[in-house]
Structures are given as structure tokens and as C-alpha cells.
Coordinates of N, CA, C and O in Angstrom, one line a residue:
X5 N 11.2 4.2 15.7 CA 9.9 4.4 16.1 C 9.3 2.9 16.4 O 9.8 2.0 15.8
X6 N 8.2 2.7 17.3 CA 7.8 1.6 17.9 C 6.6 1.2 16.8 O 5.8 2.1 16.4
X7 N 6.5 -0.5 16.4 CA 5.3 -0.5 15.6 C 4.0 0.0 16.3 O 3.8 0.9 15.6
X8 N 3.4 0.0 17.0 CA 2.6 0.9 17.8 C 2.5 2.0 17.6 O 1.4 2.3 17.2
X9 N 3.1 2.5 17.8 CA 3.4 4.6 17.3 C 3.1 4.2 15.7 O 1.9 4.4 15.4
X10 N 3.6 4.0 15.0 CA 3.7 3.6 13.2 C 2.2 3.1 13.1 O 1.7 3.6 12.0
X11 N 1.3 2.2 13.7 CA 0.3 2.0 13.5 C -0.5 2.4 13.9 O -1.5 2.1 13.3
X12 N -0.6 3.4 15.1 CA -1.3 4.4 15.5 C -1.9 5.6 14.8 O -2.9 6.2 15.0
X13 N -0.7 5.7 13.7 CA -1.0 6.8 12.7 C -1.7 6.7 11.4 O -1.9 7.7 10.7
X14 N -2.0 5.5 11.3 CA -2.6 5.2 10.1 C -3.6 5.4 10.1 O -4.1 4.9 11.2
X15 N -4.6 5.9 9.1 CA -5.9 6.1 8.7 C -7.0 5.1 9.1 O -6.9 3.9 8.8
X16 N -8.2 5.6 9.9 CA -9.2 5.0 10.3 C -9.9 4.4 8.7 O -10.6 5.1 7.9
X17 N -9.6 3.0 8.6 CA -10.4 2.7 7.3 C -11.5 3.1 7.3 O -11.9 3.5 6.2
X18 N -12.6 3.1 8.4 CA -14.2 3.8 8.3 C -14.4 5.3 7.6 O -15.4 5.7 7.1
X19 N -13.1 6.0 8.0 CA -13.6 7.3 7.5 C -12.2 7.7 6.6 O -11.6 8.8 6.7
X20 N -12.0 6.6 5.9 CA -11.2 6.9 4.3 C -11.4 6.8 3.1 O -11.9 5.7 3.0
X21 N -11.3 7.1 2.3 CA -11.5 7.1 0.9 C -10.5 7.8 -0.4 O -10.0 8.9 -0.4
X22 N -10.4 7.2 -1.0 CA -9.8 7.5 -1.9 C -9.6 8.3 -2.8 O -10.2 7.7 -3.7
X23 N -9.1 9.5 -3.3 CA -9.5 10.6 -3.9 C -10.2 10.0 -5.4 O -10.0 8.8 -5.6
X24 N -10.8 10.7 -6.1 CA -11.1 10.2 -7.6 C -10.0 10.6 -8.5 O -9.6 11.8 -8.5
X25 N -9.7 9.8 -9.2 CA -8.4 10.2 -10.1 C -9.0 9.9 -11.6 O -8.3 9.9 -12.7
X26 N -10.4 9.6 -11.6 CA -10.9 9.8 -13.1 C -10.9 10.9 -13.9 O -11.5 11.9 -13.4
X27 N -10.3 11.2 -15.0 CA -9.8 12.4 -15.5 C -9.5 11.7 -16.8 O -8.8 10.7 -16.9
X28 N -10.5 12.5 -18.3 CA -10.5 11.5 -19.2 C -8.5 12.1 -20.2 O -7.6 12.7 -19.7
X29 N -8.5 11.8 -21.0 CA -6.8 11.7 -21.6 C -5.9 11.8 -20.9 O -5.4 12.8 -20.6
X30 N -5.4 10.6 -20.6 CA -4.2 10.6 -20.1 C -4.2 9.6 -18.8 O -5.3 9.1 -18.4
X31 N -3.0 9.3 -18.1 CA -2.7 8.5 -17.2 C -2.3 9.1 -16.0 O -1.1 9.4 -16.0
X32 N -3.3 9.4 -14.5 CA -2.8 10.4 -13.5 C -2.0 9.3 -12.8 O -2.3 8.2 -12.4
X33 N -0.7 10.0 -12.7 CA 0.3 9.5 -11.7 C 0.8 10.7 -10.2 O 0.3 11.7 -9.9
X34 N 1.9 10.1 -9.6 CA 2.0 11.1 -8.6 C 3.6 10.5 -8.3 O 4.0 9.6 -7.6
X35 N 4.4 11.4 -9.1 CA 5.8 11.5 -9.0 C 6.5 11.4 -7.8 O 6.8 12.5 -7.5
X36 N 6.9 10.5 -7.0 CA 7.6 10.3 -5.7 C 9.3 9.9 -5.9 O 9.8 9.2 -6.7
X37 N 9.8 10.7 -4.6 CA 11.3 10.1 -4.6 C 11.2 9.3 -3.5 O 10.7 9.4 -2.3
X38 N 11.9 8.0 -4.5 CA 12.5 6.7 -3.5 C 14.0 6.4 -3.5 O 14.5 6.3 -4.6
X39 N 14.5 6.3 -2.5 CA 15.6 5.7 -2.5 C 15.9 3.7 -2.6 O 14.9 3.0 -2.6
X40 N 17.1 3.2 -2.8 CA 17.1 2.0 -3.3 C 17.3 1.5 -2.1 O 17.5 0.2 -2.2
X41 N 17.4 2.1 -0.8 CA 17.2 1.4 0.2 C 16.0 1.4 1.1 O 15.9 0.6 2.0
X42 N 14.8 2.4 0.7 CA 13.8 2.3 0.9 C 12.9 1.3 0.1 O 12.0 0.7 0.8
X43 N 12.9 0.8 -1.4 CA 12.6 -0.4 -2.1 C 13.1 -1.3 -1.5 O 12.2 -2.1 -1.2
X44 N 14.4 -1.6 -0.9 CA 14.4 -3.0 -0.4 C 13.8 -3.2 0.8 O 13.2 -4.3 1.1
X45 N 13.9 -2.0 1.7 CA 12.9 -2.6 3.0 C 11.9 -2.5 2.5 O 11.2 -3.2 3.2
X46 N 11.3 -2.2 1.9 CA 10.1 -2.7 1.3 C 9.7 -3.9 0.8 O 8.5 -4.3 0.8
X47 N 11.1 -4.5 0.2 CA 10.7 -5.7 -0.6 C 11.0 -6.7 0.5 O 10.4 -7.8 0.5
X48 N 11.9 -6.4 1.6 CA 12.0 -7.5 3.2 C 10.7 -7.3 4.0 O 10.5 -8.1 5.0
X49 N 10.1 -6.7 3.7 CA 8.0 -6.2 4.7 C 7.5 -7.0 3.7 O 6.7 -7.7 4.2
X50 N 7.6 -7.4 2.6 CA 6.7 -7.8 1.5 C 7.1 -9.2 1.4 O 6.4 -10.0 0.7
X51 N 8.2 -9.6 1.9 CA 8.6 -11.5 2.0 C 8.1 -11.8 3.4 O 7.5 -12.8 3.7
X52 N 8.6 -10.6 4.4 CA 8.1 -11.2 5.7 C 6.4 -11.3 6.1 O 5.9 -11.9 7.0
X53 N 5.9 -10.6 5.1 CA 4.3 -10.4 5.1 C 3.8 -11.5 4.0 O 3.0 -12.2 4.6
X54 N 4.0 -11.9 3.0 CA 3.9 -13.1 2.2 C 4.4 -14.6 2.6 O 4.4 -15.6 1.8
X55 N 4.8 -14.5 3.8 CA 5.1 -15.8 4.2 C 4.5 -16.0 5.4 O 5.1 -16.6 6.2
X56 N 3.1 -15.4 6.0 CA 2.4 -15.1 7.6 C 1.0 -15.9 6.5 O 0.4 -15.4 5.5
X57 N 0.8 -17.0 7.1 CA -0.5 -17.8 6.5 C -1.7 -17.5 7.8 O -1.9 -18.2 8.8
X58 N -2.2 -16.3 7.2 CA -3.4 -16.2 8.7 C -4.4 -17.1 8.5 O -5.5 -16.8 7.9
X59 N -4.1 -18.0 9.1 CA -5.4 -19.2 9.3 C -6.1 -18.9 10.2 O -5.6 -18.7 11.3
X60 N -7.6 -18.9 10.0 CA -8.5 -18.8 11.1 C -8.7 -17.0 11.0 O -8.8 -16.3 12.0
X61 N -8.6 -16.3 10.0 CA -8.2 -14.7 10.4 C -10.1 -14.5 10.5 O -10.4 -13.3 10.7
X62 N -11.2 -15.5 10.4 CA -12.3 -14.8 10.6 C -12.6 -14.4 12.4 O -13.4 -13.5 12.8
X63 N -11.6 -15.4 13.1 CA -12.1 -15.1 14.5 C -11.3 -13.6 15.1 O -11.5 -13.1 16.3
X64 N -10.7 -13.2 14.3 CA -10.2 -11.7 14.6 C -11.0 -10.8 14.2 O -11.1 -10.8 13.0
X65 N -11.8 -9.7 14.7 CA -12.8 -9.1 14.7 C -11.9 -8.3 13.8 O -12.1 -8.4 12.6
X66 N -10.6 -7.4 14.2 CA -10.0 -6.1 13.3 C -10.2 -6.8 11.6 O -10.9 -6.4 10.6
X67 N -9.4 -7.9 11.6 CA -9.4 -8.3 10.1 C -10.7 -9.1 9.5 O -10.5 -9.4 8.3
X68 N -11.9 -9.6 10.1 CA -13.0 -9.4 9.8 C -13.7 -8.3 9.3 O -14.4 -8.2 8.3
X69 N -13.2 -7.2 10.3 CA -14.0 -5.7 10.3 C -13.6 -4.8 9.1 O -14.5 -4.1 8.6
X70 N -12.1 -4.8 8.4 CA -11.5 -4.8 7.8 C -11.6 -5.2 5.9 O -11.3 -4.6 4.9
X71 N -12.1 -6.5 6.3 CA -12.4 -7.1 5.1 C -14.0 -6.7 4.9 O -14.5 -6.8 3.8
X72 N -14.9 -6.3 6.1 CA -16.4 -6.2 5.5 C -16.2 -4.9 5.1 O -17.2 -4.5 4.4
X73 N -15.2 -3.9 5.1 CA -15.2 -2.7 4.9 C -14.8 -2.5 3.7 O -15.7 -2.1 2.9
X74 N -13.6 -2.9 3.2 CA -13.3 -2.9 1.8 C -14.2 -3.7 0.8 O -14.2 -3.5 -0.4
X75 N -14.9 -4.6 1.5 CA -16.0 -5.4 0.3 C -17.7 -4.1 -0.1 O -18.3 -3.9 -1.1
X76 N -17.7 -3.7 0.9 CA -18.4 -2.3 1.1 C -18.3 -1.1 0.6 O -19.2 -0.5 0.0
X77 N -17.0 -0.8 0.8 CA -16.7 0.6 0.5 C -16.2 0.7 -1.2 O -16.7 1.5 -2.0
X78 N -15.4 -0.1 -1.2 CA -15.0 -0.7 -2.3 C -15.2 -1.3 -3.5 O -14.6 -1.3 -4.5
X79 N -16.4 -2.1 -3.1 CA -16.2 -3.3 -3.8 C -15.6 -4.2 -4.2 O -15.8 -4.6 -5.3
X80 N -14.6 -4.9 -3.2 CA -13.7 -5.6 -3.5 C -14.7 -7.1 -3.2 O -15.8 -7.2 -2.8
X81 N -13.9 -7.9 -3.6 CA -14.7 -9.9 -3.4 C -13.8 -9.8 -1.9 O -13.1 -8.8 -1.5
X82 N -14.1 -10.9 -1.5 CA -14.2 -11.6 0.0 C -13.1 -12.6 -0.5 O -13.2 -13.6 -1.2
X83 N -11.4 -11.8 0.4 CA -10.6 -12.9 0.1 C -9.9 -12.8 1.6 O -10.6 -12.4 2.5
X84 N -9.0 -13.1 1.7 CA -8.1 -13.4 2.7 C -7.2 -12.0 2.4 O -7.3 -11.8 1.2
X85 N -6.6 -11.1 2.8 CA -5.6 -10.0 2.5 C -4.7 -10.3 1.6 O -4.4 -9.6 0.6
X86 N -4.1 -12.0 2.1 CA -2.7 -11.9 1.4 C -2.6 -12.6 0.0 O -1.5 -12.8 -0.5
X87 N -3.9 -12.9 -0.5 CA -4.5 -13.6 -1.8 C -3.8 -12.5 -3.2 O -2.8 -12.6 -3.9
X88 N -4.7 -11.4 -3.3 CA -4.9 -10.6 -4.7 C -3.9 -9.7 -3.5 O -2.9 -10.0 -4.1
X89 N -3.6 -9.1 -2.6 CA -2.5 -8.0 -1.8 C -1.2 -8.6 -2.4 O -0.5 -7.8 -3.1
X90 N -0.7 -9.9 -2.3 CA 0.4 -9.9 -2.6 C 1.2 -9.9 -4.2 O 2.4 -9.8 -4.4
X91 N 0.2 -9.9 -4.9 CA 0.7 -9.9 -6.4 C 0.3 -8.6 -6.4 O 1.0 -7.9 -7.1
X92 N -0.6 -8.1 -6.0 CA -0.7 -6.3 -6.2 C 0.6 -5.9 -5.5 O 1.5 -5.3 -6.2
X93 N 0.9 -6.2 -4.4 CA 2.4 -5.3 -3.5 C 3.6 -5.9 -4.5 O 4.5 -5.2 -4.7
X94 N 3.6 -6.8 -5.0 CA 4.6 -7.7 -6.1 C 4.4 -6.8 -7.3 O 5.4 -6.3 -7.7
X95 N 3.5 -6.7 -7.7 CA 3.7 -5.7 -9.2 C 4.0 -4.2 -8.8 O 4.6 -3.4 -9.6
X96 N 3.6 -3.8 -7.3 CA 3.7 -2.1 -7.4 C 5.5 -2.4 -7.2 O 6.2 -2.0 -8.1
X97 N 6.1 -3.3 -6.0 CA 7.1 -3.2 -5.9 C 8.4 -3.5 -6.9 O 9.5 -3.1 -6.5
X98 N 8.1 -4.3 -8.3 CA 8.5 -4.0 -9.5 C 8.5 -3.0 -10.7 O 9.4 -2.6 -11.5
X99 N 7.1 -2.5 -10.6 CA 7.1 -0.5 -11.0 C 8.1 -0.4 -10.4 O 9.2 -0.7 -10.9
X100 N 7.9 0.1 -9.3 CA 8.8 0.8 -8.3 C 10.4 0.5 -9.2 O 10.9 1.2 -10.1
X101 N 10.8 -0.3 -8.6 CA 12.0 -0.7 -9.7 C 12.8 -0.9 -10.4 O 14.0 -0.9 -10.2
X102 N 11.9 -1.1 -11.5 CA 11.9 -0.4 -12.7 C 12.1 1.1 -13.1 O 12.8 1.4 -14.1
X103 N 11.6 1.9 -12.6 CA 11.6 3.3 -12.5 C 12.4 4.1 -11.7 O 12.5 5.3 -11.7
X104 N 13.1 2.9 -11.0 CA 14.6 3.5 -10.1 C 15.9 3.3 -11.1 O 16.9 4.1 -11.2
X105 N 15.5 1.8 -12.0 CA 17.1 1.4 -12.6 C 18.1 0.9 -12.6 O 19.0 0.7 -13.4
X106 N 17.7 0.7 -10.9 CA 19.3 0.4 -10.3 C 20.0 1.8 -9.6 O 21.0 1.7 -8.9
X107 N 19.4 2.8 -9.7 CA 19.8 4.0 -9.1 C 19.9 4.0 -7.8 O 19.2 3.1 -7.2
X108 N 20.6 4.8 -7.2 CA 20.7 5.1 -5.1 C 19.4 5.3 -5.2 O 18.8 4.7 -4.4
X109 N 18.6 6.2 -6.1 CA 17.8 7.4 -5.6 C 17.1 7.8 -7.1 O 17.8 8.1 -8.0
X110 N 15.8 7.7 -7.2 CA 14.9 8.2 -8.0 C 13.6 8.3 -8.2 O 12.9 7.6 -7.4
X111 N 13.3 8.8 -8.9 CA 11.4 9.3 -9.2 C 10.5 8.2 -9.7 O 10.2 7.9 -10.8
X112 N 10.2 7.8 -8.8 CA 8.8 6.4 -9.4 C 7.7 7.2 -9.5 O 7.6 8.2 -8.9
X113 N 6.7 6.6 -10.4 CA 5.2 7.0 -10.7 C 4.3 6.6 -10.0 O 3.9 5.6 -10.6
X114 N 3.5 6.8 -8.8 CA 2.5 5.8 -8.4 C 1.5 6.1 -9.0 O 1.2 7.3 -9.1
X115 N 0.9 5.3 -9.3 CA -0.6 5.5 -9.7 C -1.6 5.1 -8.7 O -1.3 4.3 -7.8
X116 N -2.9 5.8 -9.1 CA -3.9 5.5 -7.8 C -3.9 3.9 -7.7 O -4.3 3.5 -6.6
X117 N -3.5 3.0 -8.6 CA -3.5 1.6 -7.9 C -2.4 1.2 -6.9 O -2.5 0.2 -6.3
X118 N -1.4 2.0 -6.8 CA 0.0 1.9 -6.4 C -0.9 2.8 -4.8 O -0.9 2.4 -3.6
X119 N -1.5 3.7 -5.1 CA -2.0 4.1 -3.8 C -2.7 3.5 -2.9 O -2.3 3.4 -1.8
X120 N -3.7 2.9 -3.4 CA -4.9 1.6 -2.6 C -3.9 0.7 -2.5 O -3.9 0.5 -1.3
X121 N -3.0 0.1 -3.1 CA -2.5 -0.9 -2.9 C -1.4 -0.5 -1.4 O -1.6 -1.1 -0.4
X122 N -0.6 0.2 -1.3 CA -0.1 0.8 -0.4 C -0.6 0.9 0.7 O 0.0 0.5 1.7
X123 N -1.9 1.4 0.8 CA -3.0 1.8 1.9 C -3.3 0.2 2.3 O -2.9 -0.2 3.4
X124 N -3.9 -0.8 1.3 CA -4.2 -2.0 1.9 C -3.1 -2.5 2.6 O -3.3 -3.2 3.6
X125 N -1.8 -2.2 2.1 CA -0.4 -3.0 2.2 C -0.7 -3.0 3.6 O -1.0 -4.0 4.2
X126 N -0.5 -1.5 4.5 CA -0.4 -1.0 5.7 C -1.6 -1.6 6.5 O -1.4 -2.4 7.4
X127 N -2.7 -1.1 6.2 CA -3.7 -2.0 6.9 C -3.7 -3.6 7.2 O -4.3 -3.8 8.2
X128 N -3.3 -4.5 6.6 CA -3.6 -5.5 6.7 C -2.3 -5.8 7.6 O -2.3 -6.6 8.5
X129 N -1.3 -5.2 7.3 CA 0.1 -5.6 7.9 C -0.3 -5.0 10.0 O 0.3 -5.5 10.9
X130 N -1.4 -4.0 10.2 CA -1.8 -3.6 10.9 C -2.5 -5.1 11.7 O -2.1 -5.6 12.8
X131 N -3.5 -5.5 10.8 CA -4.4 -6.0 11.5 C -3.1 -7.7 11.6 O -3.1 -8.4 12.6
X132 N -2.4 -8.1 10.7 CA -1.7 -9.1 11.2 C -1.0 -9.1 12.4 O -0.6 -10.0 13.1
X133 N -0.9 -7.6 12.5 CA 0.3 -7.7 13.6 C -0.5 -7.7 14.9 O 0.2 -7.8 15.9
X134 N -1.9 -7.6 14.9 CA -2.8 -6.9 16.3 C -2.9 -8.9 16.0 O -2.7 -9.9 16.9
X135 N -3.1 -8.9 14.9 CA -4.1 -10.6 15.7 C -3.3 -11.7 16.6 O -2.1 -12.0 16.4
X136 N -3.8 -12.2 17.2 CA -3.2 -12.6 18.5 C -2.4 -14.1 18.0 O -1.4 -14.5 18.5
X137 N -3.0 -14.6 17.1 CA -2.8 -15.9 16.6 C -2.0 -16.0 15.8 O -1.5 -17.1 15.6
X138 N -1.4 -14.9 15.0 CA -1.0 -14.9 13.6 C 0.2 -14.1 14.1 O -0.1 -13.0 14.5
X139 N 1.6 -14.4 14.2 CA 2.9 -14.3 14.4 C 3.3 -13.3 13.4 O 3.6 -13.9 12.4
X140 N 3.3 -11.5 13.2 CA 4.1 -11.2 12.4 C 4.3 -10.3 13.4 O 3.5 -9.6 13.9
X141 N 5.7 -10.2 13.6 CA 6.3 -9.2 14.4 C 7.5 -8.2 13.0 O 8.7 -8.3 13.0
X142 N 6.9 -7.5 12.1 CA 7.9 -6.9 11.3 C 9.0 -6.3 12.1 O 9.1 -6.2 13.3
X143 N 10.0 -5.9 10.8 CA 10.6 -5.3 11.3 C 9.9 -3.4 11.4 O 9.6 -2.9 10.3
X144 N 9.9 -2.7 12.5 CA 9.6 -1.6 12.8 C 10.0 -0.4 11.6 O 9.2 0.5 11.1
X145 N 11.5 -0.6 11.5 CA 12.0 0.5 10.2 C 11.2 0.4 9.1 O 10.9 1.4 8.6
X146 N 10.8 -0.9 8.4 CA 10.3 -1.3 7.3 C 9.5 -0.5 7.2 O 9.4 0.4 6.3
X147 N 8.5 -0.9 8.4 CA 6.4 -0.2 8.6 C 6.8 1.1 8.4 O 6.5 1.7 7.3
X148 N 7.6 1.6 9.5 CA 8.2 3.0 8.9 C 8.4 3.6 7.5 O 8.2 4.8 7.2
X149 N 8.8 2.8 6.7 CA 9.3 3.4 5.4 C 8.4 2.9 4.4 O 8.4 3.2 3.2
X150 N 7.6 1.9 5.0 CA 6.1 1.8 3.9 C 5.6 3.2 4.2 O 5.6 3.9 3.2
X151 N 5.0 3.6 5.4 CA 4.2 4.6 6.0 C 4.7 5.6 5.2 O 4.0 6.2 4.3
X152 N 6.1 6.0 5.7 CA 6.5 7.5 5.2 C 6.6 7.3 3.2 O 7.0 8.2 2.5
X153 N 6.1 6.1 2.7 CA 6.8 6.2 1.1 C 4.7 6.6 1.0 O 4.3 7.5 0.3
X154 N 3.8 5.8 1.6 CA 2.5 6.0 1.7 C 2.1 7.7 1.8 O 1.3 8.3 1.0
X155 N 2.8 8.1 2.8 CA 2.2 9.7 3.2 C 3.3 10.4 1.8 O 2.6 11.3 1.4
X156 N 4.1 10.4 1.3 CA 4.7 11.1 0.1 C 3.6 11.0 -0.9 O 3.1 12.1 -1.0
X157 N 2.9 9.8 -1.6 CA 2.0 9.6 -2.1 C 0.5 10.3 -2.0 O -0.1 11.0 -2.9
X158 N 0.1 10.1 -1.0 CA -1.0 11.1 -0.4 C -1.1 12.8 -0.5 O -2.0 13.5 -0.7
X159 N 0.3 13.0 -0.2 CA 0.4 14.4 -0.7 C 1.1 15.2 -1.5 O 1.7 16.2 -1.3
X160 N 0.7 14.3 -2.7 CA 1.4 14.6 -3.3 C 0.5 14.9 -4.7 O -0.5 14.1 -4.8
X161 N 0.5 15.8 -5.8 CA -0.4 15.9 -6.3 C -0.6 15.2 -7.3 O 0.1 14.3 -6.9
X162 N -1.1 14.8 -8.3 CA -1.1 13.9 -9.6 C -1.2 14.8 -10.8 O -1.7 15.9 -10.6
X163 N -0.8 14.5 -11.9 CA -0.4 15.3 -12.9 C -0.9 14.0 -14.7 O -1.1 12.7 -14.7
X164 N -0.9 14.8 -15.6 CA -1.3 13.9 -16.4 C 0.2 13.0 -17.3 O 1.1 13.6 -18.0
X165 N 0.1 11.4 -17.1 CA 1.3 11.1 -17.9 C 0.6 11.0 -18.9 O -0.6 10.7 -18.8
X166 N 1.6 11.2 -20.6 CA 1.0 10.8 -21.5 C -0.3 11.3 -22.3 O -0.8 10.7 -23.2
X167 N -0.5 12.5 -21.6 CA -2.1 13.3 -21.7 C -2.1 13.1 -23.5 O -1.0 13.3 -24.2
X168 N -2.9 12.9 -23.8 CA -3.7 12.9 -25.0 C -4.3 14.3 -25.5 O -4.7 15.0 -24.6
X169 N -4.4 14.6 -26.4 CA -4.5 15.8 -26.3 C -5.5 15.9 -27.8 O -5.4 15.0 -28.6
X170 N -6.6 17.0 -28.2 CA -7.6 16.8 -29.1 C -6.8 16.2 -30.5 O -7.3 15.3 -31.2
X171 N -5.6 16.8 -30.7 CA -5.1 16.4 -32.4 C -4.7 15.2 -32.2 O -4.5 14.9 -33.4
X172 N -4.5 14.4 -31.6 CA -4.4 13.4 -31.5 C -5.9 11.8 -31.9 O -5.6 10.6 -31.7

């Protein structure tokens, strides 16, 4: 598939939001299967995206537009994408990992931070790729297999790890 087509499909950040996953005992996760070759294109999107220094990203209206929205919607501080994004895509991509084993093939946990963090991953890798100044031509399969490991997550339901329970 063409990055274009793959970025086409992603969610209008204006009219997204995040489900609420506040729910008191316990830790809501959302059981996903990954394979060990979908972690590593993930982990080659996440070196080729950590090494694109967008200087100047305020004269790009998308990643301006982008960044007033998540400071908005969110409440996030006013950083650059690839500041607090890359040790967040760095820690989810180590979960991840970790919860494979070294296996072909297994069940990782995402949690709603592993969710937002995903969603930002795609977005900003969006708005690098549109800005005219800033050189990231990924590879296509990769965006692909962020997107399709993204939409597993989204529909996928969440369940309690670790629920606590009154005798406790």
C-alpha cells in the first residue's frame, strides 16, 4: 500500500478522542497479537523517525495544527513531536518485547498509554511526511504495520489486569 493510502486512513485528530479507561481496581489493558516481525518494523519506523530533526516544524501549518490540538484537547506542554514521543515509542516498543520473549508470535498488553502513544506515533509520522522541509520518506510496510498493530488496539476491548478485588 502507498504511504498516502496508509495516511489517508487515519483518524481526523479534530474529531478524536480517546476512550476513558478510568475504572477503579485494577490495570485496563487490551490483549493484542504481534508477531516478531511486526516489532521490528516497528522498531526500523522508530530509528527512521528518531533520527528526522524537524527544524523549523512551526512554519508547517499540519504540525503546528497538530501540536495546538493535543495541547487543547489533551493537555499536553508545547514540545516538538519527537522530544517526550520518542521515549514514549521507546518504552511502548520495549513492553512490547518483553511480552513477546523472543517468540515468532505473541500476546502483548497495551495499555491506554501504549494507545495515545501509538495514535501520536502515526500522526506526527503523518505530519513529517506531508512537511515539505523535513525529509522522512518511511518505509510504506512499516506505516502499514504501525496502522494495522494501531486499529488491533482500537478494537479491541480492555479487560481488568490484576483487578483487586474487596478482600484484598
Amino acid at each position: 500500500m502507498d504511504l498516502t493510502d496508509v495516511f489517508e486512513e487515519l483518524p481526523d485528530p479534530s474529531a478524536y478522542s480517546f476512550p476513558d479507561y478510568a475504572i477503579p481496581q485494577g490495570d485496563p489493558v487490551m490483549p493484542v497479537a504481534v508477531t516478531d516481525d511486526e516489532l521490528h518494523a516497528l522498531l526500523a519506523l522508530y530509528e527512521t523517525f528518531a533520527d528526522v530533526d524537524p527544524t523549523g516544524m512551526d512554519s508547517n501549518p499540519f504540525l503546528a495544527n497538530t501540536t495546538e490540538f493535543l495541547q487543547q484537547t489533551f493537555g499536553t506542554p508545547s514540545y516538538r513531536p519527537d522530544e517526550q514521543l520518542n521515549e514514549d515509542v521507546a518504552s511502548m516498543l520495549n513492553d512490547f518485547s518483553e511480552d513477546l520473549h523472543g517468540e515468532g508470535m505473541g500476546v502483548v498488553d497495551a495499555t491506554p498509554k501504549h494507545h495515545q502513544t501509538l495514535y501520536f506515533f502515526l500522526i506526527s509520522a503523518k505530519g513529517y511526511h506531508m512537511a515539505p522541509h523535513i525529509q522522512f520518506d518511511p518505509d510504506p510496510t512499516a506505516v502499514e504495520t504501525l496502522y494495522r498493530i494501531y486499529q488491533r488496539v482500537t478494537e479491541q476491548d480492555y479487560y481488568l489486569k490484576r483487578p483487586s478485588t474487596v478482600l484484598e
